[in-house]
Coordinates of C-alpha atoms and ligand atoms in Angstrom, one line a residue:
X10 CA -13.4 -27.9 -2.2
X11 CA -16.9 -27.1 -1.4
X12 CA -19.7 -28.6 -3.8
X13 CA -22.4 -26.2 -2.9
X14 CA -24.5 -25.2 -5.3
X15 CA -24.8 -21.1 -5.5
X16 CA -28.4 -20.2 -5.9
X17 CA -29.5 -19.0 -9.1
X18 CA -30.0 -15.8 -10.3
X19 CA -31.0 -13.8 -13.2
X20 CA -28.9 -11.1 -12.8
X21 CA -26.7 -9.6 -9.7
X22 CA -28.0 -6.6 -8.9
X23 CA -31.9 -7.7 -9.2
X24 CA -31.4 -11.0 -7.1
X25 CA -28.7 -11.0 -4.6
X26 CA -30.8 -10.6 -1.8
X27 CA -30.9 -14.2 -2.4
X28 CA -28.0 -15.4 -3.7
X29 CA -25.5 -17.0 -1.6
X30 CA -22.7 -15.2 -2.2
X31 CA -20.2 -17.0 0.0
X32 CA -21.3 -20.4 -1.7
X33 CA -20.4 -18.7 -5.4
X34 CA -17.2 -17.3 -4.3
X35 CA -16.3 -21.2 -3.7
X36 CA -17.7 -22.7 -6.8
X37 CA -16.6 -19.5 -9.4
X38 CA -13.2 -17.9 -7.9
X39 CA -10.2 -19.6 -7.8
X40 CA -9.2 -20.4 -4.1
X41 CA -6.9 -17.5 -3.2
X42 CA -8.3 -15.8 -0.2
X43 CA -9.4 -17.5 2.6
X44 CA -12.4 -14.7 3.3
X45 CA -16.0 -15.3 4.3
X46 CA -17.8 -12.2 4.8
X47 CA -19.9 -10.2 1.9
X48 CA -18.8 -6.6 2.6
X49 CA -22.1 -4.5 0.7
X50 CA -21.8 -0.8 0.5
X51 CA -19.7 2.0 2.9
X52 CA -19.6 5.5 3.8
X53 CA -17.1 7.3 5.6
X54 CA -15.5 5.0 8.1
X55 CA -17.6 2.5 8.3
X56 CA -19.1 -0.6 5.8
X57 CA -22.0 -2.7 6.0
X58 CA -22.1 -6.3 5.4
X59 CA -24.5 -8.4 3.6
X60 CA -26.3 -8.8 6.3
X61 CA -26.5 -5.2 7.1
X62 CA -24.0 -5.1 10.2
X63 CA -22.0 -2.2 10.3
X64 CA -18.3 -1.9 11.0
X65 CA -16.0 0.7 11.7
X66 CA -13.4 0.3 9.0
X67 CA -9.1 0.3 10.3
X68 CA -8.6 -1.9 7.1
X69 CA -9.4 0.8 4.6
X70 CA -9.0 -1.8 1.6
X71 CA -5.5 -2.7 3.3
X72 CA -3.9 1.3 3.2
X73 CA -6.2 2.1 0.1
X74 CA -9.7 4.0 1.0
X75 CA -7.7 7.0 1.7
X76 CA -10.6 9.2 1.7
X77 CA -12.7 6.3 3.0
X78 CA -16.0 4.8 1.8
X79 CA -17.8 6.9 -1.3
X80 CA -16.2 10.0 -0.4
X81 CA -18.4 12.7 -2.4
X82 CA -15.4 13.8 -4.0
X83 CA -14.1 10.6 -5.8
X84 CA -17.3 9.7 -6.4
X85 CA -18.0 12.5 -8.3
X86 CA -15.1 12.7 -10.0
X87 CA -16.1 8.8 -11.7
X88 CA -19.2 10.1 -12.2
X89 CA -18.5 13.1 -14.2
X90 CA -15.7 11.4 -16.1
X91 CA -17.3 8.5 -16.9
X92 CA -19.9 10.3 -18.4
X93 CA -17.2 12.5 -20.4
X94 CA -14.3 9.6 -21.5
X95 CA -13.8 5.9 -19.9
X96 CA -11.0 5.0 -21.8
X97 CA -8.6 6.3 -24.3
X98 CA -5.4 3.9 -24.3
X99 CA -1.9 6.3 -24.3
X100 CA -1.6 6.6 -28.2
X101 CA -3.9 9.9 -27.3
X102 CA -3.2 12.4 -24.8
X103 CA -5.8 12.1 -21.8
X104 CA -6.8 15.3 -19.7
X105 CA -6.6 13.7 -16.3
X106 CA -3.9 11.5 -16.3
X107 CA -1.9 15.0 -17.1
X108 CA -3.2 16.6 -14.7
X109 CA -2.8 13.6 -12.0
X110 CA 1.1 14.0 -13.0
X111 CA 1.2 17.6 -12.7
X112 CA -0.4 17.4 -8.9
X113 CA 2.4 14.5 -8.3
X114 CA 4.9 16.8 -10.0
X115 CA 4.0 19.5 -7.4
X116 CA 4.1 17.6 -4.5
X117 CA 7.0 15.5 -4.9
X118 CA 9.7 18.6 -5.9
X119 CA 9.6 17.8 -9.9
X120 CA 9.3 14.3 -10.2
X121 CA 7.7 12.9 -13.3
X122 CA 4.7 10.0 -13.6
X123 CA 4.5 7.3 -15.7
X124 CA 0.8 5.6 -14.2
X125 CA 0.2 2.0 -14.3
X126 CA -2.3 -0.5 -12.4
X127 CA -1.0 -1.3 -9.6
X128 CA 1.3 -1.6 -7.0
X129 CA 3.7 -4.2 -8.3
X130 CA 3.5 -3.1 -11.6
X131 CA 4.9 0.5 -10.4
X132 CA 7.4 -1.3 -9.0
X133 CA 8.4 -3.7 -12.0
X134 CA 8.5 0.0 -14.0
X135 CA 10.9 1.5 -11.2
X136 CA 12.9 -2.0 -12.0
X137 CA 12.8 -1.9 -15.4
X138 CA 14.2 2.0 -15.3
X139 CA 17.0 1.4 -12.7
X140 CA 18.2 -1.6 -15.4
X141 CA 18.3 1.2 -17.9
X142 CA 19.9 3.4 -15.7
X143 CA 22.2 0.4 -15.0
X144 CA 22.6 -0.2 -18.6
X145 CA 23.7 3.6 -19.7
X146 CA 25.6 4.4 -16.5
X147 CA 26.8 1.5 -15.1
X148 CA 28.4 -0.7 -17.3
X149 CA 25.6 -2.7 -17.5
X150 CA 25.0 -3.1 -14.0
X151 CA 21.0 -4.6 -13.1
X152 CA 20.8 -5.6 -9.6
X153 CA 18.5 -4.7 -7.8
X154 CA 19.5 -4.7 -3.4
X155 CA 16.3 -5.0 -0.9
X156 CA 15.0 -5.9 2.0
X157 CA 14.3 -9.1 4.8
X158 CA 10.5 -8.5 5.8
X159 CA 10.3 -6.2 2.4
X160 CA 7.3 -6.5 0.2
X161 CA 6.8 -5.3 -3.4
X162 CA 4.5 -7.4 -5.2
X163 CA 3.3 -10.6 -6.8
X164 CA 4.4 -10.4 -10.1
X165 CA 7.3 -12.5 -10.9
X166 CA 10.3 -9.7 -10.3
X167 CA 8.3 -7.8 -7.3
X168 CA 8.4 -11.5 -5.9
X169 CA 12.2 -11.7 -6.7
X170 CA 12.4 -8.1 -4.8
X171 CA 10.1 -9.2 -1.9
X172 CA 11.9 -10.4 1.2
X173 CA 9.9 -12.7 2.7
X174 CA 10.0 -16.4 1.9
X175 CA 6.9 -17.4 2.5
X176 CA 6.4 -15.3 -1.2
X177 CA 9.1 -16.6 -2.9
X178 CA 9.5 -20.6 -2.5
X179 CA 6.9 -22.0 -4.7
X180 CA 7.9 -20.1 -7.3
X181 CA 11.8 -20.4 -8.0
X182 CA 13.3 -20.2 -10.2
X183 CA 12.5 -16.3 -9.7
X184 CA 14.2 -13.8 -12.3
X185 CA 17.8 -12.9 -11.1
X186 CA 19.3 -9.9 -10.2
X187 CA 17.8 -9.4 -7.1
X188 CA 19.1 -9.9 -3.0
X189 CA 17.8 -8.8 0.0
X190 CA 19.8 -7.7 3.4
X191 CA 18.3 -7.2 6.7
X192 CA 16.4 -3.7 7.0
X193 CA 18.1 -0.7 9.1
X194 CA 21.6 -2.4 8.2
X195 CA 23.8 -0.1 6.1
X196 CA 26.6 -2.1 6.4
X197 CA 24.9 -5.2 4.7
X198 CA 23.8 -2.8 1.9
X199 CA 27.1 -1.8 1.6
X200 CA 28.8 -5.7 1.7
X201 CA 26.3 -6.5 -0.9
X202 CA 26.8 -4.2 -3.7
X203 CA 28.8 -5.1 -6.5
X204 CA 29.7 -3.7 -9.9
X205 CA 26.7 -5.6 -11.2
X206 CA 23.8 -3.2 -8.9
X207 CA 22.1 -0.6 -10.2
X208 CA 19.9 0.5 -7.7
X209 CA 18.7 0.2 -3.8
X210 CA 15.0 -0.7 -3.3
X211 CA 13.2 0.4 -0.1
X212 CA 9.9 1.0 2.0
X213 CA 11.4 3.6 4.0
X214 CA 8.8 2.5 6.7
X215 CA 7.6 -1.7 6.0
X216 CA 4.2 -1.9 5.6
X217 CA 3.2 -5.8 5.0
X218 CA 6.6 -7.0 6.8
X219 CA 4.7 -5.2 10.4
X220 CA 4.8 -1.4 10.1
X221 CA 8.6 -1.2 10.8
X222 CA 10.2 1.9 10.3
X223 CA 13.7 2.8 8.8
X224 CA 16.2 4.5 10.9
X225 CA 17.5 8.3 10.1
X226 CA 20.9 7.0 10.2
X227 CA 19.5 4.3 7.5
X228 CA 17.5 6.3 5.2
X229 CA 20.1 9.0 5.0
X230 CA 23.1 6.3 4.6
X231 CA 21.2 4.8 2.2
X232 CA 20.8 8.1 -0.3
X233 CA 24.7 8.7 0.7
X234 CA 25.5 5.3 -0.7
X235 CA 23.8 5.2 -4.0
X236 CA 25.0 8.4 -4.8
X237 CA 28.9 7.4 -3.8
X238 CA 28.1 4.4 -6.0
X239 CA 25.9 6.3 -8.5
X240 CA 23.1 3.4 -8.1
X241 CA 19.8 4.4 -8.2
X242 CA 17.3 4.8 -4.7
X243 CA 14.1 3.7 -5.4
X244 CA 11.1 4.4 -2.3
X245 CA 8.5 1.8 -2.6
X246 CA 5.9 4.1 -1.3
X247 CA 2.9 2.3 -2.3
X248 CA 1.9 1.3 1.0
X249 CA 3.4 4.4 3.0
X250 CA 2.4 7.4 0.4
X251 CA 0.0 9.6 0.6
X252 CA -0.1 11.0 3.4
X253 CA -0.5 7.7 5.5
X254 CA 2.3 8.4 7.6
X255 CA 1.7 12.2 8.0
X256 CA 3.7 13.5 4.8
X257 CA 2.8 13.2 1.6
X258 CA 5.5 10.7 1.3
X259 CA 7.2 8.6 4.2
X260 CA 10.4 9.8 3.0
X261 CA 9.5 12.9 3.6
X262 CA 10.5 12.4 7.1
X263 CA 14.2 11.7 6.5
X264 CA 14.5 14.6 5.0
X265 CA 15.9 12.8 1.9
X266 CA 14.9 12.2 -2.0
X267 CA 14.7 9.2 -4.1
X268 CA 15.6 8.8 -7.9
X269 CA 12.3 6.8 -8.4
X270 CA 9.7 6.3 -5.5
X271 CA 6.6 4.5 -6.7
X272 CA 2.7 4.8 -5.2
X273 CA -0.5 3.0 -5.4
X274 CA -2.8 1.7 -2.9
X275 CA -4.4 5.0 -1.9
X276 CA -3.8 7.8 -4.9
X277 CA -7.4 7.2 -6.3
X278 CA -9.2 6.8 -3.3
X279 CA -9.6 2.8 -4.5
X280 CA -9.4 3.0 -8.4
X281 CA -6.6 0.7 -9.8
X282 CA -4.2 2.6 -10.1
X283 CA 0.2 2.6 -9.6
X284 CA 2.7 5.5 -10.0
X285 CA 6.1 5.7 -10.8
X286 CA 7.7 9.2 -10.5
X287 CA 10.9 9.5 -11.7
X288 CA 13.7 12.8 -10.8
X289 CA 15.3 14.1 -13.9
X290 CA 18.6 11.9 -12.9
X291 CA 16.6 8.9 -13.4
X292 CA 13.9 10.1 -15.8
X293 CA 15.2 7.8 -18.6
X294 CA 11.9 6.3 -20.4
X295 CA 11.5 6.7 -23.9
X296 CA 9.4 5.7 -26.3
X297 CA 9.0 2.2 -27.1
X298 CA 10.8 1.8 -23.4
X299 CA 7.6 0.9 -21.2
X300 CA 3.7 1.1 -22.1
X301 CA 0.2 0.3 -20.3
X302 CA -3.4 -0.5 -21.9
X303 CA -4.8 1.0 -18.8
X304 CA -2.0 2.7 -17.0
X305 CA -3.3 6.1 -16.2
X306 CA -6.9 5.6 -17.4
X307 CA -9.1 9.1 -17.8
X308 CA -11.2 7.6 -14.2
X309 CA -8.6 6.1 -12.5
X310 CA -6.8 9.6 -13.1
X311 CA -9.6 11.4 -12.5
X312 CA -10.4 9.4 -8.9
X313 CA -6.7 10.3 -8.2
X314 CA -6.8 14.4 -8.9
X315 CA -9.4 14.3 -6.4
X316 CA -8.0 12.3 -4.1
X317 CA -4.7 14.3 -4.0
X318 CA -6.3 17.8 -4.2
X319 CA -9.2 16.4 -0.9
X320 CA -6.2 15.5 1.1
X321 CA -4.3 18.6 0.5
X322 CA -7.0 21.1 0.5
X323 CA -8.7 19.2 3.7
X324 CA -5.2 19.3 5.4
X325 CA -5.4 15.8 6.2
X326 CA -1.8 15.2 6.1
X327 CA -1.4 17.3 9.5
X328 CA -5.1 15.5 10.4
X329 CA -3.1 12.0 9.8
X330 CA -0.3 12.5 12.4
X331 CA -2.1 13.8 15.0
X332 CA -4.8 11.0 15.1
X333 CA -1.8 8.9 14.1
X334 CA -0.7 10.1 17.8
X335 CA -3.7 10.0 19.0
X336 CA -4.0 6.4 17.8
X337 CA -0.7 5.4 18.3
X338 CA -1.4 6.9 22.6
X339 CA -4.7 4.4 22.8
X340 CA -2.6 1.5 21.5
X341 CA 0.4 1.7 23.8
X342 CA -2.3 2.1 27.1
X343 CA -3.6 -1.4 25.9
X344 CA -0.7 -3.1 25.4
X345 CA 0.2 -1.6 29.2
X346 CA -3.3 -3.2 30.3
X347 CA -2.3 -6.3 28.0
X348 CA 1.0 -6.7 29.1
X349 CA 1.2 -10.1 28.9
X350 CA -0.1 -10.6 25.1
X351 CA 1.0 -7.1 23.5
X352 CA 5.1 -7.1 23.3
X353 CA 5.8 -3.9 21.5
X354 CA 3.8 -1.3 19.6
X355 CA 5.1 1.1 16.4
X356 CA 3.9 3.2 13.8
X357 CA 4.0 6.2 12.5
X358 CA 0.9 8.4 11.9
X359 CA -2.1 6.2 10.9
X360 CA 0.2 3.5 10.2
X361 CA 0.1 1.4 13.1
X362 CA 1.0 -2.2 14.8
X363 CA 1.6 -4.2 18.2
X364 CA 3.4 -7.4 18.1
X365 CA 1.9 -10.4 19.8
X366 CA 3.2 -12.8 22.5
X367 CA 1.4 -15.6 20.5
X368 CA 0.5 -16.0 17.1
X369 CA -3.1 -14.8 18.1
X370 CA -4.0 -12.1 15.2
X371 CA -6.9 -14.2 13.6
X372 CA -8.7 -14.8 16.8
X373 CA -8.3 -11.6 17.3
X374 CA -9.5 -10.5 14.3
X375 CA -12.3 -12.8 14.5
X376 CA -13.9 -11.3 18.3
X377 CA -13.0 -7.4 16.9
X378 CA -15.1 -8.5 13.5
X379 CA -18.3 -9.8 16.0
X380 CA -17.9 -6.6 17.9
X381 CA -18.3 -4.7 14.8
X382 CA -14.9 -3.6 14.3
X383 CA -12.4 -4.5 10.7
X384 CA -8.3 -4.6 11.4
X385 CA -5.9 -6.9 10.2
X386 CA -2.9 -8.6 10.7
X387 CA 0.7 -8.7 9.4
X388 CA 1.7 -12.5 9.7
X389 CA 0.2 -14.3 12.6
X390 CA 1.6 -12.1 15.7
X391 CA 1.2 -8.6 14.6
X392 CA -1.7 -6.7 14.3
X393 CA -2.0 -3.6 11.7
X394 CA -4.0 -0.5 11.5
X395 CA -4.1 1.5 8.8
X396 CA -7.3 3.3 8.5
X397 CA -8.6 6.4 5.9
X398 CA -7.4 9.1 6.8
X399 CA -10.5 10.8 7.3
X400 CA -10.8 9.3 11.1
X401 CA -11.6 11.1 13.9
X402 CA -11.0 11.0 17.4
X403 CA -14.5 9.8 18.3
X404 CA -14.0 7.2 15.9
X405 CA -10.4 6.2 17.4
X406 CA -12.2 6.2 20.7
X407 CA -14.6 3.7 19.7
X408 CA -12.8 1.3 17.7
X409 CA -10.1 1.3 20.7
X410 CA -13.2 0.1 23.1
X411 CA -14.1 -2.5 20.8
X412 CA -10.7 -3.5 20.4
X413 CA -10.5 -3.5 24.3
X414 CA -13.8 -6.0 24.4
X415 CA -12.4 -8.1 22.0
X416 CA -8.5 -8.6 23.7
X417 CA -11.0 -9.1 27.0
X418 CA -12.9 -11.6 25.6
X419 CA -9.3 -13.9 24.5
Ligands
PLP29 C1 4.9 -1.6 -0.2 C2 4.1 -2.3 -1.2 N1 4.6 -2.4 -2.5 C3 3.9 -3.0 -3.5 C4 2.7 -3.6 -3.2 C5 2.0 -4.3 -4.3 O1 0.9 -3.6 -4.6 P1 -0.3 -4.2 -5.5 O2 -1.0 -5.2 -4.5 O3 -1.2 -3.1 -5.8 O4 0.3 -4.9 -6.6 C6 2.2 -3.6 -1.9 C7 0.9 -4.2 -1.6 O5 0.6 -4.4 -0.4 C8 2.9 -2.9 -0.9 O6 2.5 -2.8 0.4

């Protein structure tokens, strides 16, 4: 551990032309990001750094500046609300957060919200609701079936549900009820459940596991199966949702509906925020069931009516896959020029990835980030691009050139 010491300061905002932020970070947060760059303010596609280089931004918060940087909209829609009601806890009826649900309502065909903070915590809700499910109409049954490469979280049970390793070792024992099956393999799903599951948990296209999507033949089996079974199909759209992948929701595509799909990442433009939407089959909660201090706060809510009304009214879902193809063209003409470091590329709308020959992401990371371009990885070999939604070609264009310099310069 470094031993520098930050600077002082009086206060932030009057002095941090001075302060050394990177040196505080070591000495004040505990150590778990390895990150060394002060991002300072955005707009649009693009953020400045400390420093006051500009980058064109495919990172988006990781899938989460929808709208990008300080979209007029959002931004207003704090402002006025902060200004009106910060905070109101759920023992009172708030304005926005019912009118966040009623917007969700409408675009997922009459499914009903229940906000929380986060990502994992929408997913420990859709957990806790396919137990109850379980529970009233399954004997009992509380297992929960995922998937190899899956992610849903760091909290302990979304660890339990995540299918990567590398997530789970240090902290066994993890809560039980939980196993996870290779992805795309209906059979396995099918070997694996026993009277004991209650519901099928799934990114219907992966997000950290590499952008990998699920097969027709998959996602359709999969909604077949729990309702042979009567389990429970729960869409972990918090990476995926909307309009990422060019519908509102990525299940969208398989022409199929969950009992419980859950969102975060992107419905409030950046505001913490998670969603769990439940259909009336599953709709189960009831008082005293499941609660939040801050779930579906008045400007987290707020943040997210404007969100989801911007992306509708601004027809960026149709905007998303056609620069998704446009994207998804520019990326498959370098991996042709980089034939010998690009093995595959995949994605759907601006949810994109190429695998690596090496485990080369960082460096490449590294030359994009001195060529004024932010992307990011998925593990050490695959590269992922998920950028806001408001991108244009011209901007496509240009992050592809410097994305061309920086493979060059490897
Ligand atoms: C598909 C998916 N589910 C759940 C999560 C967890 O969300 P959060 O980090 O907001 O807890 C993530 C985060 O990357 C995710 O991609």
């Amino acid at each position: 551990m470094t031993t520098t010491t930050p600077a002082a300061g009086s206060t932030a905002a009057s002095s941090s032309a001075q302060r050394d932020y990177v040196a505080m970070e070591r000495m004040y947060y505990q150590h778990t990001f390895n990150r060394g760059m002060v991002l300072d303010h955005g707009e649009g596609v693009r953020v400045w750094d400390d420093a006051g280089n500009v980058y064109l931004d495919l990172v988006a918060g990781i899938a989460t500046n929808v709208l990008g940087h300080a979209h007029p909209a959002v931004v207003k829609a704090i402002v006025d609300q902060a200004g009106q009601l910060i905070h109101t806890s759920n023992l009172y009826i708030n304005k926005r957060q019912v009118e966040l649900a009623e917007a969700l309502y409408n675009v997922s065909g009459g499914m009903r919200s229940f906000f929380s903070n986060s990502g994992a915590e929408a997913d420990e809700g859709a957990i806790k609701l396919a137990r109850k499910y379980g529970r009233l109409h399954r004997a009992g049954a509380y297992g929960i079936i995922s998937f190899d490469r899956s992610f849903h979280g760091r909290t302990l049970a979304t660890t339990a549900a995540t299918g990567q390793k590398k997530y789970q070792d240090t902290w066994q024992p993890l809560p039980p009820g939980f196993v996870q099956v290779p992805f795309n393999d209906l059979d396995a799903v099918k070997a694996a459940t026993t009277e004991l599951t209650a519901g099928i948990l799934v990114e219907a296209v992966q997000g950290e596991g590499g952008i990998h999507p699920g097969t027709q033949e998959f996602m359709s089996g999969l909604r077949a199966w729990c309702d042979e079974q009567n389990l429970v199909l729960i869409c972990d759209e918090v990476q995926a949702g909307m309009g990422r992948t060019g519908k509102f929701f990525s299940w969208e595509h398989y022409g199929i509906r969950p009992d419980i799909t859950t969102m975060a990442k992107g419905l409030a433009g950046g505001v913490p925020i998670g969603a769990m939407l439940a259909a009336p089959r599953a709709d189960l909660f009831e008082p005293g069931d499941h609660g939040s201090t801050f779930g579906g706060n008045p400007i987290a809510c707020a943040a997210g009516v404007a969100t989801v009304r911007t992306i509708l009214d601004d027809h960026l879902l149709d905007h998303a896959a056609e620069l998704g193809d446009y994207l998804g063209g520019k990326i498959d003409t370098l991996a042709q020029k980089y034939s010998a470091l690009i093995t595959s590329t995949r994605g759907v709308g601006l949810m994109r990835a190429f695998d690596l020959a090496e485990p080369r992401a960082q460096d490449i990371m590294d030359r994009a980030l001195e060529r004024g371009l932010l992307i990011t990885n998925a593990g050490p070999s695959t590269m992922r691009m998920v950028p806001p939604l408001i991108l244009r070609r011209a901007d496509v264009d240009e992050a592809i050139e410097k994305l061309d310099a920086a493979l060059a310069s490897l």
